[in-house]
Coordinates of C-alpha atoms in Angstrom, one line a residue:
M800 CA 44.8 181.6 102.6
S801 CA 47.5 181.1 105.2
T802 CA 49.7 178.4 106.0
G803 CA 51.4 177.3 109.2
P804 CA 55.2 176.6 109.7
V805 CA 56.0 173.1 107.8
T806 CA 57.3 170.6 110.8
E807 CA 60.2 168.1 109.5
R808 CA 59.5 164.1 110.2
R809 CA 61.9 162.0 109.9
V810 CA 60.9 158.6 108.2
A811 CA 62.2 155.9 110.5
S812 CA 63.6 153.1 107.7
P813 CA 62.2 149.6 108.0
H814 CA 65.2 148.1 107.4
S815 CA 66.7 150.0 110.6
S816 CA 64.8 147.9 113.3
S817 CA 65.6 144.5 111.7
T818 CA 69.4 145.6 110.8
R819 CA 70.2 145.9 114.6
H820 CA 68.5 143.1 115.7
K821 CA 70.6 140.9 113.3
R822 CA 73.9 142.4 114.1
A823 CA 73.1 142.0 118.0
R824 CA 72.5 138.6 116.8
R825 CA 75.7 137.7 115.1
G826 CA 77.5 139.8 118.2
K827 CA 75.5 136.8 120.0
D828 CA 76.3 134.1 117.6
A829 CA 80.3 135.0 117.1
L830 CA 80.4 135.4 120.7
L831 CA 78.9 131.6 121.3
A832 CA 81.2 130.7 118.9
W833 CA 84.2 131.6 120.3
G834 CA 83.1 130.2 123.9
F835 CA 82.7 126.4 122.8
L836 CA 86.5 127.2 120.9
L837 CA 88.3 128.3 124.1
P838 CA 88.0 125.4 125.9
S839 CA 89.7 124.1 122.8
A840 CA 92.2 126.7 122.2
V841 CA 93.3 126.8 125.4
V842 CA 94.2 123.0 125.8
F843 CA 95.9 123.5 122.0
A844 CA 97.7 126.3 123.3
L845 CA 98.8 124.8 126.6
F846 CA 99.9 121.2 125.1
L847 CA 101.5 122.1 121.9
V848 CA 101.8 125.6 120.1
Y849 CA 103.7 126.3 123.9
P850 CA 105.5 123.3 123.9
L851 CA 106.6 124.2 120.6
G852 CA 107.6 127.3 121.0
R853 CA 109.6 125.9 124.1
T854 CA 111.1 123.3 122.1
V855 CA 112.3 126.1 119.6
Y856 CA 113.6 128.4 122.4
L857 CA 115.5 125.2 124.0
S858 CA 117.2 124.2 120.9
M859 CA 119.1 127.2 120.6
H860 CA 121.1 127.5 124.5
G861 CA 123.2 125.6 126.0
N862 CA 122.4 124.2 129.4
D863 CA 123.8 124.3 133.0
I864 CA 124.3 121.1 134.4
I865 CA 121.0 120.6 135.2
G866 CA 119.8 121.1 132.6
R867 CA 118.1 125.3 132.4
P868 CA 118.8 127.2 130.0
S869 CA 121.9 129.1 130.6
R870 CA 123.2 131.1 126.5
F871 CA 122.6 131.5 123.6
V872 CA 124.0 129.5 121.2
G873 CA 121.6 129.5 118.0
L874 CA 122.2 127.4 115.0
S875 CA 124.6 125.8 117.0
H876 CA 122.9 122.4 118.1
F877 CA 122.3 121.6 114.4
A878 CA 125.0 121.9 112.9
E879 CA 127.0 119.4 115.3
M880 CA 124.4 117.0 113.9
A881 CA 126.5 117.2 110.6
T882 CA 128.0 114.2 112.0
P883 CA 128.6 110.1 110.8
Q884 CA 127.2 109.2 114.1
F885 CA 124.3 111.4 113.7
G886 CA 123.7 109.8 110.1
Q887 CA 123.0 106.5 111.3
T888 CA 120.7 107.3 113.3
L889 CA 118.8 108.7 110.8
M890 CA 119.1 105.5 108.9
T891 CA 118.3 103.0 111.5
T892 CA 115.2 105.2 111.7
V893 CA 114.6 105.2 108.3
L894 CA 115.4 100.9 108.6
F895 CA 113.1 100.4 111.6
T896 CA 109.8 103.2 109.5
V897 CA 110.2 100.6 107.0
G898 CA 110.9 97.0 108.9
V899 CA 107.9 97.6 110.8
V900 CA 105.5 99.9 107.9
V901 CA 105.5 97.2 104.9
P902 CA 104.9 94.3 106.6
G903 CA 102.9 95.7 108.9
V904 CA 100.8 96.9 106.4
A905 CA 100.9 94.2 103.7
G906 CA 100.6 91.4 106.8
A907 CA 97.4 93.1 107.8
L908 CA 95.5 93.3 104.4
V909 CA 96.6 89.4 103.8
I910 CA 95.4 88.6 107.3
V911 CA 91.9 90.5 105.9
L912 CA 91.8 88.9 103.1
L913 CA 92.1 85.6 103.8
L914 CA 89.6 85.1 106.6
E915 CA 87.5 87.0 104.1
G916 CA 87.6 83.7 102.3
V917 CA 86.7 82.2 105.4
I918 CA 82.9 81.3 106.3
K919 CA 82.3 79.5 109.8
G920 CA 84.2 81.3 113.0
Q921 CA 85.4 84.7 110.9
R922 CA 84.2 87.1 113.8
F923 CA 86.7 84.6 116.5
L924 CA 89.7 84.8 113.9
R925 CA 89.7 88.4 113.7
G926 CA 89.2 88.9 117.0
A927 CA 91.6 86.4 117.3
F928 CA 94.5 88.4 114.7
A929 CA 93.5 91.4 117.0
L930 CA 94.1 90.5 120.4
P931 CA 97.5 91.9 120.0
F932 CA 96.5 95.6 120.0
A933 CA 94.8 94.5 123.6
F934 CA 98.8 94.3 125.1
S935 CA 100.9 98.0 126.2
V936 CA 104.1 98.1 124.4
A937 CA 105.5 97.5 128.1
S938 CA 104.2 93.9 128.3
A939 CA 104.5 92.8 124.5
S940 CA 108.0 93.8 125.2
V941 CA 108.5 92.2 128.1
I942 CA 107.5 88.9 126.2
F943 CA 109.4 89.1 123.2
S944 CA 112.4 89.9 125.7
V945 CA 111.3 86.2 126.7
F946 CA 111.6 85.1 123.3
Y947 CA 114.9 86.9 122.6
S948 CA 116.5 86.1 125.7
P949 CA 119.9 84.7 125.1
G950 CA 120.8 82.8 127.8
N951 CA 116.9 80.6 128.2
S952 CA 115.6 82.0 124.2
V953 CA 112.6 80.4 123.9
L954 CA 112.8 80.5 119.6
N955 CA 116.6 79.3 120.1
G956 CA 114.9 76.1 122.1
I957 CA 112.5 75.8 119.4
L958 CA 115.3 75.9 116.6
Y959 CA 117.7 73.9 118.3
R960 CA 115.1 70.8 118.9
L961 CA 115.0 71.6 114.3
G962 CA 118.9 70.6 114.3
M963 CA 119.5 74.3 113.4
D964 CA 122.2 76.9 114.4
Q965 CA 120.7 79.9 117.2
V966 CA 120.4 83.3 116.2
P967 CA 121.7 86.2 118.5
W968 CA 118.3 88.1 118.1
L969 CA 119.6 90.7 120.7
T970 CA 123.3 90.9 121.1
S971 CA 124.3 91.1 116.7
Q972 CA 123.9 94.8 115.1
E973 CA 122.9 93.0 112.4
M974 CA 119.6 90.7 113.9
A975 CA 118.4 93.5 116.8
L976 CA 117.1 96.2 115.1
W977 CA 115.1 93.4 113.0
S978 CA 113.9 91.7 116.1
V979 CA 112.4 94.6 117.4
C980 CA 110.9 95.6 113.8
I981 CA 109.5 92.3 114.6
T982 CA 108.0 92.9 117.8
T983 CA 106.9 96.4 116.5
V984 CA 105.2 94.3 113.5
W985 CA 103.6 91.8 116.3
M986 CA 102.6 94.6 118.5
N987 CA 99.9 96.8 115.3
L988 CA 99.3 94.1 113.2
G989 CA 96.4 94.2 115.2
Y990 CA 95.1 97.0 114.3
G991 CA 95.8 97.0 111.4
V992 CA 93.6 94.1 111.3
L993 CA 90.7 95.5 112.4
V994 CA 90.5 99.0 110.5
L995 CA 91.0 96.6 107.1
A996 CA 88.2 94.5 108.5
A997 CA 86.2 97.5 108.9
G998 CA 86.9 99.0 105.5
I999 CA 85.6 95.3 103.9
G1000 CA 83.3 95.3 106.2
S1001 CA 82.1 98.8 104.1
I1002 CA 82.3 97.8 100.6
P1003 CA 79.1 97.0 99.2
K1004 CA 77.9 93.5 98.4
E1005 CA 76.2 94.7 94.6
V1006 CA 80.3 95.3 93.7
N1007 CA 81.4 91.8 94.8
E1008 CA 79.1 90.2 93.0
A1009 CA 79.0 92.2 89.6
A1010 CA 82.5 91.4 90.2
R1011 CA 81.8 87.0 90.2
I1012 CA 79.7 87.8 87.5
D1013 CA 81.9 89.3 85.3
G1014 CA 84.0 86.2 86.7
A1015 CA 86.1 87.7 88.7
T1016 CA 87.3 85.6 92.0
G1017 CA 90.2 84.9 94.4
P1018 CA 93.3 86.6 93.2
R1019 CA 91.4 88.7 90.5
L1020 CA 88.5 89.3 92.8
A1021 CA 90.9 91.0 95.7
W1022 CA 93.5 92.1 93.3
D1023 CA 90.9 94.3 91.3
V1024 CA 88.3 94.9 93.2
T1025 CA 88.8 94.6 97.0
I1026 CA 92.0 96.5 97.3
P1027 CA 91.4 99.4 95.6
M1028 CA 88.1 99.5 97.5
L1029 CA 90.2 99.6 101.0
G1030 CA 91.9 102.1 99.1
P1031 CA 90.6 104.4 102.2
Q1032 CA 91.9 102.5 104.3
L1033 CA 95.0 101.1 103.2
F1034 CA 96.4 105.3 102.6
F1035 CA 94.9 105.7 106.6
L1036 CA 97.6 102.6 107.7
I1037 CA 100.6 103.6 106.1
V1038 CA 99.9 107.1 107.6
I1039 CA 98.9 106.3 110.7
S1040 CA 101.9 103.4 110.5
T1041 CA 104.7 105.5 110.1
I1042 CA 104.4 108.3 112.3
N1043 CA 104.0 105.5 115.3
A1044 CA 107.2 103.8 114.0
L1045 CA 109.1 107.3 113.8
Q1046 CA 107.9 108.2 117.6
S1047 CA 108.3 103.8 118.7
F1048 CA 110.1 104.2 121.8
G1049 CA 109.2 102.2 124.9
Q1050 CA 110.6 98.9 122.7
I1051 CA 113.9 99.7 122.1
H1052 CA 114.4 101.1 125.2
I1053 CA 112.7 97.6 126.8
L1054 CA 114.8 95.3 124.6
T1055 CA 118.4 96.6 123.2
A1056 CA 118.3 100.7 125.4
G1057 CA 119.3 101.0 121.5
G1058 CA 122.4 98.7 121.6
P1059 CA 124.3 96.5 120.9
V1060 CA 126.8 99.5 119.2
G1061 CA 123.6 102.2 118.4
S1062 CA 122.4 99.5 116.5
T1063 CA 118.7 100.2 117.1
T1064 CA 119.4 104.2 118.5
T1065 CA 116.8 106.1 116.2
L1066 CA 116.2 109.2 116.2
V1067 CA 113.3 109.2 119.4
Y1068 CA 115.6 107.0 121.1
S1069 CA 118.8 109.4 120.9
I1070 CA 116.9 112.0 122.0
F1071 CA 115.8 110.7 125.0
Q1072 CA 119.8 109.2 125.5
D1073 CA 120.6 113.7 124.8
A1074 CA 118.0 114.7 127.4
F1075 CA 117.4 111.8 130.0
A1076 CA 120.1 109.0 130.0
Y1077 CA 123.3 109.3 131.7
G1078 CA 122.4 112.4 133.6
T1079 CA 123.6 114.4 130.8
S1080 CA 120.2 116.6 130.9
D1081 CA 121.2 118.2 127.2
F1082 CA 118.0 120.1 126.5
G1083 CA 119.5 122.1 123.7
R1084 CA 120.8 119.2 121.7
A1085 CA 117.4 116.8 123.0
S1086 CA 115.1 119.5 121.5
A1087 CA 117.2 120.4 117.9
Q1088 CA 117.3 116.7 117.7
A1089 CA 113.0 117.2 118.2
L1090 CA 113.0 119.6 115.8
V1091 CA 114.8 117.8 113.3
L1092 CA 111.8 114.4 113.9
L1093 CA 109.4 116.5 113.5
L1094 CA 110.6 118.1 110.1
V1095 CA 110.6 114.3 109.0
V1096 CA 107.2 113.7 110.3
L1097 CA 106.1 116.4 108.5
V1098 CA 107.6 115.8 105.5
C1099 CA 106.7 112.0 105.1
T1100 CA 103.0 112.8 105.4
V1101 CA 102.9 115.6 103.1
V1102 CA 104.6 113.1 101.0
Q1103 CA 102.5 110.1 101.3
F1104 CA 99.1 112.8 100.6
G1105 CA 100.8 113.9 98.0
V1106 CA 101.6 110.6 96.3
I1107 CA 99.8 108.2 97.7
E1108 CA 96.3 109.9 98.6
R1109 CA 96.2 110.8 95.1
K1110 CA 95.3 107.4 93.9
V1111 CA 93.0 106.4 96.8
H1112 CA 89.9 106.0 95.2
Y1113 CA 86.9 107.2 97.8
S1114 CA 83.0 106.3 97.0

């Protein structure tokens, strides 16, 4: 019995074609994902990465008379900040931030809790208290400049009719900063009312009904139930209000221009003065201060997330 030549045959793997198909599908999915991410990545690079890198570059260079980088100075701009004047600027920034965030958040919370007990006209009152949020910074600042004006101050006219002494709202070093704080709180109050009102609307009715059955009414209901349930909204409002206060500029520029005697010069306004005011064009020093401001914002945000966020109850 003769046997013919044995022919070798390759047995195709049943998974080879499906594996190639899966790899091709993954490649297409990855390409599609990068296609969707590319516009956002370009915007992120143009408006965040590049400006931040440019700021770091400028902070380490000196400038010529028109603001162009001329020489490498290393960390000298940061060393120049170790002065009592810059320390006063930081202290003013801290006082302004506290004077805006604390009464702003507390005021919005009190208003929302009081409106919660109003049966008729609740929506109208919420809209009325939220109205200041519709004003631009420039408009609100101009309005309050009329209120504070030394010559024909509306507020001083009211005090005069009440037999009280007039107040140098914007011309006194002791009062100017708090006058700007009042303006800023009024501008931001509407936003806080909207956020907290939405938070109260999201509280389940069963929670309040159960608390009332247990005897919690009035202030006790607000303190033990409503405020803890508003934890996420309050935390969000504190973080956003802090960042906005640290970046406030328009109202300071319009009302006091950093005066009198630098009593309202915050870190943001100091950056403006070094970079653009008086024709100085000292972009190196201004960029160094901008990096310090970025560090302050990051530290405040990290501390708030590490301390306050732990006490927030998410339902």
